[in-house]
Amino acid sequence: MTTRTGQTATSHGEPRPSGPQRARELLRSGFGLIGPRHARHSLPVEQLDAFTLPIGDDGVVIGVDADGRPAVLGLNRPTPYDVVLIGGLWTAQVIALRAAATGARVAVETGRPQAWMQMVHAMGGGQNGLAVYEVGRVPPQGTSAGTPVLVVRDCGMRPPRGRVVSGPWQAVLTLLPYLSPVAPRLLRQARLVGVQRVSPDEAAELGRTMALPRAEMDALPGLSDGLTLWCTDRDRQYVLTQPTDAEIGLLGMPRRMD
């Protein structure tokens, strides 16, 4: 029911205040301004399946897959994460650079510090996310969700057991130039294994250790520079690491041998 003045009547026949009048009354009583009023957004039940958001993996882009799509390695995790790379120093250094670019601190444990000094100088002398330590001398890193850490172990064919191990927000990447007697233990512990070009004998051993299909085992001796077969317990993926211009200037072109 509406009165002649345009006000809506209450159930008792008294005029109901208009919108502007109600706003003034609320202001006088101290309740503040009335916000904008919009129609409710609704979606039919049959259209719910189409209501999705494009959410991708979060991490370090380490290259492209066989279809040319970015391949992302999620290093910053709240659980321990061990990675083994059987390959070249070049790929490990690219991963370290890109991890630092995402905000992670990188601690390099190495027996050849001179191979990492160019990166240290390029990143501000160790003040901007990358520090190099002698083998067995990596101090506790004090990790947290806001300060994740990647420990790169570049300790040769027989890396000793590390004092600093993987943990929450601290991933460990162990670089092996070739297979060695300690490789089976490291492969068993790893959540992710990357394999670059190896000899036919090494490929056969990896095929047995990692239960690789024959086609992939036969392909390992012929992999091109920069191409890595990344393996988990259930999945395998070839990834080609393509350097940026800045990475080429600092590290050179992709290479398996150092």
XYZ file of C-alpha atoms in Angstrom:
258
model
C 0.000 0.000 0.000
C 1.356 3.475 -0.907
C 0.273 6.860 0.450
C -0.299 9.846 -1.730
C 3.092 11.314 -0.734
C 4.946 8.309 -2.177
C 5.774 6.783 1.202
C 5.158 3.092 1.828
C 2.673 2.410 4.613
C 3.462 0.085 7.509
C 1.130 -2.704 8.627
C -0.357 -0.238 11.140
C -1.187 2.274 8.438
C 1.635 4.672 9.380
C 3.817 6.021 6.561
C 7.162 4.198 6.230
C 10.133 6.590 5.841
C 11.555 6.869 2.365
C 15.148 5.892 1.562
C 16.675 9.370 2.014
C 14.708 9.847 5.241
C 15.961 6.525 6.618
C 19.534 7.481 5.723
C 19.245 10.771 7.622
C 17.788 8.973 10.622
C 20.639 6.447 10.639
C 23.209 9.226 10.438
C 21.612 10.999 13.380
C 21.648 7.799 15.413
C 25.354 7.198 14.663
C 25.167 4.149 12.401
C 27.102 5.819 9.551
C 26.552 5.832 5.822
C 24.535 3.286 3.904
C 26.655 1.574 1.294
C 25.675 1.075 -2.342
C 22.922 -1.377 -3.030
C 23.371 -3.853 -5.879
C 21.381 -6.770 -7.140
C 22.665 -10.144 -5.927
C 24.883 -12.139 -8.284
C 23.511 -15.587 -8.921
C 24.525 -18.577 -11.018
C 22.288 -21.447 -12.095
C 23.312 -24.811 -10.651
C 23.830 -26.296 -14.118
C 26.501 -23.647 -14.862
C 28.633 -24.250 -11.756
C 31.019 -26.595 -13.603
C 31.913 -23.749 -15.962
C 32.805 -21.435 -13.071
C 36.537 -22.105 -12.746
C 39.698 -20.064 -12.303
C 42.950 -20.709 -14.195
C 45.295 -21.657 -11.356
C 48.742 -23.002 -12.277
C 51.641 -24.426 -10.301
C 53.717 -22.086 -8.206
C 57.485 -22.361 -8.379
C 60.539 -22.018 -10.595
C 60.133 -22.216 -14.360
C 62.901 -24.624 -15.373
C 62.053 -24.839 -19.078
C 59.354 -25.983 -21.463
C 57.800 -29.403 -21.946
C 57.302 -31.322 -25.185
C 54.261 -29.176 -26.023
C 56.088 -25.895 -25.425
C 54.316 -25.182 -22.138
C 56.225 -23.835 -19.114
C 57.524 -26.576 -16.807
C 57.441 -25.445 -13.188
C 59.428 -26.923 -10.308
C 57.839 -26.236 -6.912
C 60.840 -25.988 -4.599
C 59.326 -23.929 -1.784
C 57.328 -26.440 0.240
C 56.258 -26.851 3.875
C 57.590 -30.429 3.770
C 61.094 -31.814 3.070
C 61.919 -31.999 -0.631
C 65.013 -33.682 -2.077
C 65.985 -33.360 -5.733
C 68.819 -35.204 -7.484
C 70.134 -33.951 -10.815
C 72.422 -36.292 -12.752
C 73.746 -33.766 -15.185
C 75.762 -30.638 -15.751
C 76.653 -27.694 -13.570
C 75.038 -25.309 -16.068
C 71.514 -26.613 -15.371
C 72.017 -26.569 -11.599
C 73.201 -22.965 -11.786
C 70.217 -21.898 -13.884
C 67.871 -23.472 -11.329
C 69.733 -21.686 -8.519
C 69.499 -18.336 -10.326
C 65.803 -18.714 -10.989
C 65.092 -19.876 -7.444
C 66.811 -16.761 -6.110
C 64.772 -14.648 -8.532
C 61.563 -16.007 -6.948
C 62.692 -14.822 -3.509
C 64.363 -17.949 -2.139
C 67.789 -17.833 -0.529
C 70.281 -20.199 -2.151
C 73.097 -21.858 -0.195
C 75.667 -23.642 -2.361
C 77.815 -26.365 -0.804
C 80.664 -27.036 -3.218
C 84.184 -28.291 -3.602
C 84.742 -25.946 -6.554
C 83.781 -22.489 -5.277
C 85.517 -20.810 -8.225
C 82.837 -22.226 -10.522
C 80.199 -20.273 -8.573
C 82.066 -17.024 -7.934
C 80.852 -15.354 -11.133
C 77.267 -15.885 -10.018
C 78.027 -14.596 -6.525
C 79.581 -11.397 -7.903
C 76.732 -10.905 -10.375
C 74.217 -11.131 -7.537
C 75.902 -8.586 -5.298
C 78.633 -10.500 -3.527
C 76.368 -12.891 -1.650
C 74.108 -10.190 -0.224
C 71.194 -10.852 -2.587
C 70.157 -14.418 -2.048
C 73.151 -16.640 -2.933
C 76.021 -17.736 -0.713
C 78.780 -20.317 -1.280
C 80.204 -22.608 1.406
C 82.862 -25.291 1.575
C 81.762 -28.916 1.759
C 80.421 -29.649 5.232
C 80.389 -25.975 6.243
C 76.805 -24.937 5.446
C 75.347 -23.324 8.592
C 71.693 -23.617 9.645
C 69.663 -21.406 7.339
C 66.773 -20.330 9.549
C 64.031 -21.058 7.046
C 60.375 -20.068 7.172
C 57.468 -19.668 4.802
C 58.611 -16.104 4.194
C 62.279 -17.024 3.720
C 62.471 -20.374 1.880
C 65.896 -21.815 1.088
C 67.343 -23.982 -1.670
C 70.538 -25.838 -0.723
C 72.541 -26.880 -3.789
C 75.029 -29.670 -3.059
C 77.750 -29.601 -5.729
C 80.077 -32.055 -4.015
C 81.267 -34.320 -6.816
C 80.694 -38.013 -7.481
C 80.564 -39.042 -3.809
C 78.885 -36.277 -1.833
C 79.169 -36.864 1.908
C 76.077 -36.916 4.035
C 75.064 -33.295 4.443
C 74.938 -31.505 7.783
C 72.050 -29.421 6.460
C 69.244 -31.621 5.191
C 65.873 -30.926 3.609
C 63.092 -29.740 5.879
C 60.092 -27.438 5.932
C 60.727 -24.611 3.446
C 64.212 -25.963 2.702
C 64.707 -28.036 -0.431
C 67.997 -29.752 -1.251
C 69.230 -30.247 -4.811
C 72.156 -32.680 -5.118
C 74.158 -32.499 -8.341
C 75.853 -35.678 -9.564
C 77.983 -35.327 -12.690
C 77.717 -39.101 -13.276
C 76.498 -42.192 -11.481
C 78.523 -43.364 -8.517
C 78.201 -45.937 -5.723
C 76.231 -43.433 -3.616
C 73.744 -42.694 -6.402
C 71.253 -45.501 -5.569
C 70.880 -44.236 -1.988
C 70.345 -40.667 -3.150
C 67.862 -41.733 -5.807
C 65.824 -43.676 -3.253
C 65.634 -40.651 -0.965
C 64.776 -38.150 -3.701
C 61.266 -36.956 -4.430
C 62.367 -35.805 -7.891
C 65.214 -36.982 -10.152
C 66.519 -35.212 -13.234
C 68.661 -37.117 -15.744
C 70.619 -35.526 -18.555
C 72.785 -37.231 -21.169
C 74.573 -40.275 -19.750
C 76.500 -43.212 -21.198
C 74.659 -46.346 -22.409
C 75.920 -48.282 -19.363
C 74.678 -45.574 -16.995
C 71.363 -45.468 -18.837
C 70.945 -49.221 -18.372
C 71.723 -48.930 -14.660
C 69.277 -46.046 -14.264
C 66.667 -48.050 -16.147
C 66.957 -50.823 -13.574
C 67.160 -48.526 -10.549
C 64.320 -46.233 -11.565
C 62.198 -48.738 -13.522
C 62.343 -46.625 -16.683
C 60.554 -47.782 -19.826
C 62.898 -49.148 -22.472
C 62.219 -46.244 -24.849
C 63.323 -43.643 -22.293
C 66.314 -45.698 -21.186
C 67.481 -45.916 -24.819
C 66.951 -42.168 -25.304
C 69.175 -41.028 -22.406
C 72.556 -41.366 -24.177
C 71.342 -39.118 -27.006
C 69.764 -36.244 -25.075
C 70.751 -32.805 -26.343
C 72.369 -30.135 -24.169
C 69.795 -28.476 -21.928
C 67.324 -31.380 -22.150
C 66.475 -33.200 -18.918
C 64.219 -36.142 -18.130
C 62.541 -35.315 -14.822
C 61.080 -38.281 -12.936
C 58.883 -38.798 -9.897
C 57.469 -42.068 -8.611
C 54.549 -41.805 -11.019
C 55.391 -39.282 -13.738
C 58.152 -38.578 -16.243
C 58.596 -35.452 -18.320
C 61.196 -34.139 -20.742
C 62.028 -30.480 -20.133
C 64.175 -28.238 -22.309
C 65.837 -25.446 -20.341
C 66.133 -22.361 -22.542
C 68.366 -19.615 -21.137
C 67.475 -15.947 -21.142
C 69.876 -13.394 -22.605
C 71.055 -12.503 -19.109
C 71.699 -16.166 -18.279
C 73.663 -16.641 -21.507
C 75.791 -13.607 -20.642
C 76.517 -15.018 -17.192
C 76.642 -18.783 -17.735
C 76.968 -19.286 -21.480
C 74.940 -21.638 -23.625
C 73.453 -24.924 -22.310
C 76.030 -27.679 -21.903
C 76.217 -31.095 -20.326
C 79.961 -31.156 -19.713
C 81.848 -28.598 -17.595
